[in-house]
mmCIF file of C-alpha atoms and ligand atoms in Angstrom:
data_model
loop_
_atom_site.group_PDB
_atom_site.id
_atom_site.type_symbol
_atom_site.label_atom_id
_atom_site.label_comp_id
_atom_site.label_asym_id
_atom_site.label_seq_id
_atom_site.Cartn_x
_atom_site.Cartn_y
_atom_site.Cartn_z
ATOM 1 C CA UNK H 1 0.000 0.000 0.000
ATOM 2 C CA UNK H 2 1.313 3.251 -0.409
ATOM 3 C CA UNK H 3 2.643 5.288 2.031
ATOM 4 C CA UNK H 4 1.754 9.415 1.683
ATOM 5 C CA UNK H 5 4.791 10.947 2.840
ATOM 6 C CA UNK H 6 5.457 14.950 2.969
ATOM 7 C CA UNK H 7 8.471 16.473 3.037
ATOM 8 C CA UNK H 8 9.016 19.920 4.415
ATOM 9 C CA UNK H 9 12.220 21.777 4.434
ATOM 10 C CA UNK H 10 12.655 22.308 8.201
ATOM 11 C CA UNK H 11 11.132 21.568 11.665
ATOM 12 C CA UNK H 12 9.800 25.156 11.587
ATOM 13 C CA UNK H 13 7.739 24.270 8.444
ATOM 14 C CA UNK H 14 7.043 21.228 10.144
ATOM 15 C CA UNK H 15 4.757 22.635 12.887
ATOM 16 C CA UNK H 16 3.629 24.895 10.405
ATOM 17 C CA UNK H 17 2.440 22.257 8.390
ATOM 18 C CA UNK H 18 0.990 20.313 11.206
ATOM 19 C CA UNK H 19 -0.793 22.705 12.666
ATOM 20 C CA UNK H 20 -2.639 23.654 9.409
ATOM 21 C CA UNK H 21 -3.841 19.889 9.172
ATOM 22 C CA UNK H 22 -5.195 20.438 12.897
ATOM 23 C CA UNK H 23 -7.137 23.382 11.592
ATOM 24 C CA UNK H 24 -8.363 21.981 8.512
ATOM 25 C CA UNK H 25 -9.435 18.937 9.661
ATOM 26 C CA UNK H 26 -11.068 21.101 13.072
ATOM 27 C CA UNK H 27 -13.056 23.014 10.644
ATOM 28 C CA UNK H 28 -14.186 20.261 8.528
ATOM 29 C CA UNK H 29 -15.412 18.375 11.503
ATOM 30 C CA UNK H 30 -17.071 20.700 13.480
ATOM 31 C CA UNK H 31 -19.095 22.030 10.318
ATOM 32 C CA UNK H 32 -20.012 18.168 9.620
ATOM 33 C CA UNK H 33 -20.436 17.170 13.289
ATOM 34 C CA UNK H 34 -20.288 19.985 15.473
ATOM 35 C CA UNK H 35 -17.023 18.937 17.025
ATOM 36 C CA UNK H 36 -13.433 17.525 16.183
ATOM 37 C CA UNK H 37 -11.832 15.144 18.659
ATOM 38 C CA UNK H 38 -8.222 14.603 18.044
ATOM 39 C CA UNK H 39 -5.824 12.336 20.029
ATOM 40 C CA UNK H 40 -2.508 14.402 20.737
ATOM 41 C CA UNK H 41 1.165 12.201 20.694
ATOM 42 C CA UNK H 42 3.523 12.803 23.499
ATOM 43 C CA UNK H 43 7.078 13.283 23.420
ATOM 44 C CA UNK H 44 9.327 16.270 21.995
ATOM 45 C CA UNK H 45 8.402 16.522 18.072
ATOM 46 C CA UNK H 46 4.893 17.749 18.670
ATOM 47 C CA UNK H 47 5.227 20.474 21.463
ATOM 48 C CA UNK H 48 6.093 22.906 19.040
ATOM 49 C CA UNK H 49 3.143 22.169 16.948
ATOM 50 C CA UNK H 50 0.858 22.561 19.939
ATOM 51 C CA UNK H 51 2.585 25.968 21.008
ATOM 52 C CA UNK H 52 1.776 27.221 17.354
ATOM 53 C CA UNK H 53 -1.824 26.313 18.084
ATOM 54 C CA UNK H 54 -1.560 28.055 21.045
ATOM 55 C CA UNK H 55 -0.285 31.399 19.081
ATOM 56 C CA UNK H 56 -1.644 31.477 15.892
ATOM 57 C CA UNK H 57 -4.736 29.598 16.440
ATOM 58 C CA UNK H 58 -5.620 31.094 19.697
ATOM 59 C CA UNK H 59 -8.985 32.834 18.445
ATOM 60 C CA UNK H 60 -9.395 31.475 14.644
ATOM 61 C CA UNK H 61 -10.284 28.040 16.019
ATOM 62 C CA UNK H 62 -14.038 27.050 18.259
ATOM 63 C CA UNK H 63 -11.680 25.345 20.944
ATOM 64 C CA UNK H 64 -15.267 24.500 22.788
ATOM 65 C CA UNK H 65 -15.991 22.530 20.078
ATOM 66 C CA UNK H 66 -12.098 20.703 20.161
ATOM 67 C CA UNK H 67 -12.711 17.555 21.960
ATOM 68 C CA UNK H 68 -8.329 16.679 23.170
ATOM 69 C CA UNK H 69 -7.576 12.751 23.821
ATOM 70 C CA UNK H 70 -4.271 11.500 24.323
ATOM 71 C CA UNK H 71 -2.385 8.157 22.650
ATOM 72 C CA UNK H 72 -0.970 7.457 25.509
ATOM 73 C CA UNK H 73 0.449 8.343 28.895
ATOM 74 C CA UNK H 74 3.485 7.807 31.124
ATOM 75 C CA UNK H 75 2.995 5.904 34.646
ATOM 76 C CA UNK H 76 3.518 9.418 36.357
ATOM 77 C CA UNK H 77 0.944 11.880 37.744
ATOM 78 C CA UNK H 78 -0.226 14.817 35.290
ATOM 79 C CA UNK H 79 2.293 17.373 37.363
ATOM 80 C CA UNK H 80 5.127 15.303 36.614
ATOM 81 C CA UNK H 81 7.870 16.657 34.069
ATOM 82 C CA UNK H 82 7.316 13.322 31.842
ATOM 83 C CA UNK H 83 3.907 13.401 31.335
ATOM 84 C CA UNK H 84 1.891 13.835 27.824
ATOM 85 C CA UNK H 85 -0.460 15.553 29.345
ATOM 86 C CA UNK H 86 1.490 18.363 31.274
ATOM 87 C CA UNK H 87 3.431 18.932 27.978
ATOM 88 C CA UNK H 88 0.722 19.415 26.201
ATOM 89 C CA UNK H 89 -1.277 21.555 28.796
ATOM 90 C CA UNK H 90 1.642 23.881 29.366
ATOM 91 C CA UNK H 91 2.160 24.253 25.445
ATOM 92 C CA UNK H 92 -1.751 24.763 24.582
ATOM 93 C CA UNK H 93 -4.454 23.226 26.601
ATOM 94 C CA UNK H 94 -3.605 25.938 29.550
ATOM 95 C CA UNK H 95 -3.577 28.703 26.311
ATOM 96 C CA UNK H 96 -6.582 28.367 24.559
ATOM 97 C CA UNK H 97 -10.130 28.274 26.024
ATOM 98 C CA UNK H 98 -10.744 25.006 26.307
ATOM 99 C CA UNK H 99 -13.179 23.679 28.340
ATOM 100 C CA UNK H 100 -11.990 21.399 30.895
ATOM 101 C CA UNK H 101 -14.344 18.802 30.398
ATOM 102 C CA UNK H 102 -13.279 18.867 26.386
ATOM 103 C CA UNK H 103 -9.838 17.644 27.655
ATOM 104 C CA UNK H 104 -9.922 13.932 28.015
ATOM 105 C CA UNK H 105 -6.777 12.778 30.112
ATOM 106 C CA UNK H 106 -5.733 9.529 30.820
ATOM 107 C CA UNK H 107 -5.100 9.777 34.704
ATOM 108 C CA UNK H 108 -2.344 7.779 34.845
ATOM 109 C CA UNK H 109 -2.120 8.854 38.671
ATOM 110 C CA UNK H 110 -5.096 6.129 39.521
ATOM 111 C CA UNK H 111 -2.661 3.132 39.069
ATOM 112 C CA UNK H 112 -2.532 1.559 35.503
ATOM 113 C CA UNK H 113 -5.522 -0.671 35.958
ATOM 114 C CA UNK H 114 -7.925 2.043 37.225
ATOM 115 C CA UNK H 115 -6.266 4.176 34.664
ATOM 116 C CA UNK H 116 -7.091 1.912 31.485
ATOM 117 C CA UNK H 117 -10.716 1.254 32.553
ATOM 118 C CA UNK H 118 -10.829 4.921 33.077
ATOM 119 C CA UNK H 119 -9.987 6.098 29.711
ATOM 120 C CA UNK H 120 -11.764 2.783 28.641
ATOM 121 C CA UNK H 121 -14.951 4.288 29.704
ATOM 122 C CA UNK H 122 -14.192 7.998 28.471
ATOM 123 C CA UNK H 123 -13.998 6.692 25.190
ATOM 124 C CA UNK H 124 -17.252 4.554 25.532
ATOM 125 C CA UNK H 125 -19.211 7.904 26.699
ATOM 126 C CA UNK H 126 -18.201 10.282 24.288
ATOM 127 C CA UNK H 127 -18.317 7.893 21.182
ATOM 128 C CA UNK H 128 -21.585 6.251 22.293
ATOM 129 C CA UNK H 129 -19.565 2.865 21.969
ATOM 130 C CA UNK H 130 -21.615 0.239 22.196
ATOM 131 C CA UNK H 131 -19.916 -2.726 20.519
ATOM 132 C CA UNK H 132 -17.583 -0.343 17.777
ATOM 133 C CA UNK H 133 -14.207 1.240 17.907
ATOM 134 C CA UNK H 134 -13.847 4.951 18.498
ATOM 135 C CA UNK H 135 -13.011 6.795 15.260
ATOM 136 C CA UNK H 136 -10.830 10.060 15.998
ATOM 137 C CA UNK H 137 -10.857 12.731 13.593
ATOM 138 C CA UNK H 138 -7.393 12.909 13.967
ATOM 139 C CA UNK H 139 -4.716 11.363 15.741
ATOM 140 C CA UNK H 140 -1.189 12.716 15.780
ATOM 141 C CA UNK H 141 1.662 9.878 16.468
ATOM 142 C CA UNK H 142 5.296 9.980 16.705
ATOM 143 C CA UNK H 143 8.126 7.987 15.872
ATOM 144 C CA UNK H 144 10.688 6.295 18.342
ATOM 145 C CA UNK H 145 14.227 5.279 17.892
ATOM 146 C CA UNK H 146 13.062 1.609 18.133
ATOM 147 C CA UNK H 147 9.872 2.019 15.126
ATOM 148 C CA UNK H 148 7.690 2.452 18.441
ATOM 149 C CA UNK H 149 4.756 4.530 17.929
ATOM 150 C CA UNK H 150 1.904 5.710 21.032
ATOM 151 C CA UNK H 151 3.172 3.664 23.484
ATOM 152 C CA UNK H 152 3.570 0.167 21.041
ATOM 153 C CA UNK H 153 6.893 -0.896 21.379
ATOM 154 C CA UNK H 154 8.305 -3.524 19.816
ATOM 155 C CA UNK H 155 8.210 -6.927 21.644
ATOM 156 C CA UNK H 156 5.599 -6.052 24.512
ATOM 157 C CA UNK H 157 1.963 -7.316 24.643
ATOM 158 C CA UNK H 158 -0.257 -4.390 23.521
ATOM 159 C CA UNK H 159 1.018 -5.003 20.414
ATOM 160 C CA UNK H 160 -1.410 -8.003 19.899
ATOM 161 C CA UNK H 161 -3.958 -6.357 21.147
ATOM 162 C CA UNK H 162 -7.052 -6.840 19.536
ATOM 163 C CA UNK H 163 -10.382 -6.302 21.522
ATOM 164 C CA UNK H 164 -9.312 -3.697 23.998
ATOM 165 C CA UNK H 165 -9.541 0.277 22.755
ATOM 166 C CA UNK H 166 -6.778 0.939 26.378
ATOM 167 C CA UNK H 167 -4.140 -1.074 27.726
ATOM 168 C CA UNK H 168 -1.401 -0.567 30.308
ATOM 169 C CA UNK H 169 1.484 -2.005 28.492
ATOM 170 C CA UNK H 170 4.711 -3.142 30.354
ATOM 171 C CA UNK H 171 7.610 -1.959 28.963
ATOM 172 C CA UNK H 172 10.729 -3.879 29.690
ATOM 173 C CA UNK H 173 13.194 -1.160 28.895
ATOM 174 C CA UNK H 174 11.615 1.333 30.560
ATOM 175 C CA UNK H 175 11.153 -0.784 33.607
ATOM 176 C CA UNK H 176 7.483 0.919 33.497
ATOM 177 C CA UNK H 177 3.735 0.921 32.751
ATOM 178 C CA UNK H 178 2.751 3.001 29.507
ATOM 179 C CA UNK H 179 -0.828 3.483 29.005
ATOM 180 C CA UNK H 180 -1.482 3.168 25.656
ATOM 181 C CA UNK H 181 -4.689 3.372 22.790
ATOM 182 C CA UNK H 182 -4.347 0.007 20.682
ATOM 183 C CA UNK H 183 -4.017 -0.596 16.986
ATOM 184 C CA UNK H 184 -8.100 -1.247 16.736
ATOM 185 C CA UNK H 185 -8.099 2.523 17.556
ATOM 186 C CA UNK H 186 -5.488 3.980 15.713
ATOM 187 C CA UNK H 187 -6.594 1.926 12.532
ATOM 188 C CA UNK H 188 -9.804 3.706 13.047
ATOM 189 C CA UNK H 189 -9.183 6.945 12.790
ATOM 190 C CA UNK H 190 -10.136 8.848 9.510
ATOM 191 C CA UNK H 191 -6.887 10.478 9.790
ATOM 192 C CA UNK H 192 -3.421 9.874 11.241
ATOM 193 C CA UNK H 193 -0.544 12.069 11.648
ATOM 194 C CA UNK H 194 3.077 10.776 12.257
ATOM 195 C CA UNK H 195 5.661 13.992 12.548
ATOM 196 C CA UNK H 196 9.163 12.930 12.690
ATOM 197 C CA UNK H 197 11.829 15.681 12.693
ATOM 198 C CA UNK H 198 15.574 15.455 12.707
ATOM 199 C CA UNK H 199 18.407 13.699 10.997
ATOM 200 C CA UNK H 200 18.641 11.500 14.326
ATOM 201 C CA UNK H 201 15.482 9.779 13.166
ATOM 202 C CA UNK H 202 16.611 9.531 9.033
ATOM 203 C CA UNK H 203 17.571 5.743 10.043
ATOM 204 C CA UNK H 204 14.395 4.996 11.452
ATOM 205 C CA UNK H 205 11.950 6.508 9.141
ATOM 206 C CA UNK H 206 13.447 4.764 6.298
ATOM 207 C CA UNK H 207 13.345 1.287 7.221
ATOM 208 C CA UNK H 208 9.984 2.186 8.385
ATOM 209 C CA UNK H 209 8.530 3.295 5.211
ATOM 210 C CA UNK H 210 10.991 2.398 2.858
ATOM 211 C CA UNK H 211 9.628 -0.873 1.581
ATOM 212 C CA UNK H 212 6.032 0.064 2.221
ATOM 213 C CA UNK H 213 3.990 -2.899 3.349
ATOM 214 C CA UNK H 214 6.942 -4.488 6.252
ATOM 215 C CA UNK H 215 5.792 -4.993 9.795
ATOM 216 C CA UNK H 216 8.703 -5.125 11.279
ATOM 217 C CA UNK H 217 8.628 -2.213 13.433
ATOM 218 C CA UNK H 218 5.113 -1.253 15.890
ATOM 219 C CA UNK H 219 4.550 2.183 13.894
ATOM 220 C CA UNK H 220 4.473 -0.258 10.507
ATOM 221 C CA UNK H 221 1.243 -1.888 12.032
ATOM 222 C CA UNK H 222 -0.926 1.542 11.552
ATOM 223 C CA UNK H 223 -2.776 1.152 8.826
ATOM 224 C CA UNK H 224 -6.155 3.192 9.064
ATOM 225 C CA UNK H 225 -8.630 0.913 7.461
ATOM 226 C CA UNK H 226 -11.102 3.826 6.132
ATOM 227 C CA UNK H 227 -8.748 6.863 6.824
ATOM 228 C CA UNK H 228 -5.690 8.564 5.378
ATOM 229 C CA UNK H 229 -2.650 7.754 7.095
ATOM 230 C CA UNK H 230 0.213 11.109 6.532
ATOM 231 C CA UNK H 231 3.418 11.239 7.607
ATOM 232 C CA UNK H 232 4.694 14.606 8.008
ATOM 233 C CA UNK H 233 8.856 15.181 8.069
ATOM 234 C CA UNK H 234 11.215 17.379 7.706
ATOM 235 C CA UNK H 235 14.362 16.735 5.107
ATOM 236 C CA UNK H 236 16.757 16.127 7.786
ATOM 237 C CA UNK H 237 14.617 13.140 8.664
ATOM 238 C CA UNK H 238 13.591 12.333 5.175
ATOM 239 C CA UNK H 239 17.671 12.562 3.554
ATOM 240 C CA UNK H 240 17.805 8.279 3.219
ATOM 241 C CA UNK H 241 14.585 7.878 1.419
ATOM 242 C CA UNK H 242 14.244 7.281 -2.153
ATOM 243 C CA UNK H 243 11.293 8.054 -4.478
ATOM 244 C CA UNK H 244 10.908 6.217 -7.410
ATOM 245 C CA UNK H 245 9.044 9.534 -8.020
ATOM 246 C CA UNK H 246 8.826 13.130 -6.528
ATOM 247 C CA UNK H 247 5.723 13.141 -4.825
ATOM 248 C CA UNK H 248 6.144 10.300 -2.431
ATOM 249 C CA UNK H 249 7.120 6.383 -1.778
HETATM 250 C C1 LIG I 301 5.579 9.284 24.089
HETATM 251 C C2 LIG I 301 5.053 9.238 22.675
HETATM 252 C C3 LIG I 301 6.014 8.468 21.828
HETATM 253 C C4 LIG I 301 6.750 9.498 20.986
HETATM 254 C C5 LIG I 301 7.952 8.904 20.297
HETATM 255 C C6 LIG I 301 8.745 9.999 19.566
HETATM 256 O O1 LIG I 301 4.807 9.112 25.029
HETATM 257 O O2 LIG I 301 6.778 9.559 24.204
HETATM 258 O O3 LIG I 301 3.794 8.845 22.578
HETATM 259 O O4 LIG I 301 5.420 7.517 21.005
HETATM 260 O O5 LIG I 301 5.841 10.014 20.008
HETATM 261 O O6 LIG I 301 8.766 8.315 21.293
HETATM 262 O O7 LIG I 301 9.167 10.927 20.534
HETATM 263 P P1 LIG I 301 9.977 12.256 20.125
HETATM 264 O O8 LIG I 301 9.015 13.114 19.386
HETATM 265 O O9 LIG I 301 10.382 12.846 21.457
HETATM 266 O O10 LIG I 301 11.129 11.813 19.290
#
């Protein structure tokens, strides 16, 4: 399958970039539906996006109508200086005004168990689940060192996840819970993200989309079923791929 790959000159361009697909998608779902719910990616790459938001979308987006999720969370309370959520609320949530109950957090600070059947039932309430998968109008991923992606990295049980939309995943390296949205989710959004910036990750990103159709890394396995799947980079990242044409792999 092909993989729809854009390259951008720099990181700045990047978050430029990114942050126009968060509007445009925003507007297009909240004139459809009346809202846009959007899962945000933790980690470095994206915190510049969000800050844009958080300047240049301030007032030109309905924010009470912007419905904020999370892919997944550290094992540390929302205070701490690792979690997804505190990056993201000191970059835009705590910007914009956003109603509090619009921001969906996975409270990682209940214990993993009580925090997976927490989010569990978060998504169940505010996509009416009754026996589907939540489809996010968006959902913005990153990509690890290892080909991780969310919290799916390689060799740990969420990746064979199948029936569950939450898990709290044990990662042996990190010696720690991650709570983490599965592939049923992610491969049923109508539209995911990944941003990778940086020549560090130039390794990565090619053996991860350079042969499309391998499964060899986690962030391989994403493959929205009725959605468009978009990675985002900058050139730094992009400088080992090769295009048989121009416009993409
Ligand atoms: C997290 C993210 C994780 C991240 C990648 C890339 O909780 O850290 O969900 O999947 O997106 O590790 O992180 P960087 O953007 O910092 O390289």
């Amino acid at each position: 399958m092909p993989v729809e790959v854009k390259i951008v000159p720099d990181n700045a361009a990047l978050n430029r970039a990114a942050a126009q697909e968060f509007a445009r998608l925003a507007d297009s779902a909240i004139a459809e539906r009346g809202r846009f719910s959007v899962a945000l990616s933790g980690g470095n790459t994206p915190r510049a996006v969000y800050a844009l938001l958080a300047e240049q979308y301030q007032n030109a987006l309905p924010w009470d109508r912007i419905h904020i999720f999370f892919g997944d969370e550290r094992n540390v309370r929302p205070d701490h200086p690792d979690s997804n959520y505190r990056m993201a609320n000191d970059a835009l949530l705590s910007k914009v005004a956003i109603p509090g109950r619009n921001i969906h957090r996975i409270q990682a600070e209940l214990g993993p168990e009580a925090a997976v059947k927490d989010y569990q039932l978060q998504l169940q309430a505010f996509f009416h689940l009754t026996d589907d998968w939540p489809r996010f109008d968006l959902i913005f991923l990153g990509l690890g060192d290892d080909g991780h992606t969310a919290s799916l990295f390689p060799d740990t049980q969420a990746l064979e996840e199948s029936s569950l939309t939450v898990v709290a995943n044990w990662v042996e390296k990190l010696q720690s819970f991650r709570i983490t949205v599965t592939y049923p989710v992610l491969n049923h959004a109508a539209e995911v993200l990944f941003l990778v910036s940086g020549a560090a990750k130039a390794g990565i990103l090619k053996n991860v989309v350079q042969p499309p159709g391998a499964n060899k890394f986690p962030s391989q396995r994403v493959h929205p079923e009725n959605g468009r799947l978009f990675w985002l980079v900058d050139q730094d990242a992009a400088r080992l791929l090769r295009f048989a044409n121009p416009r993409g792999v």
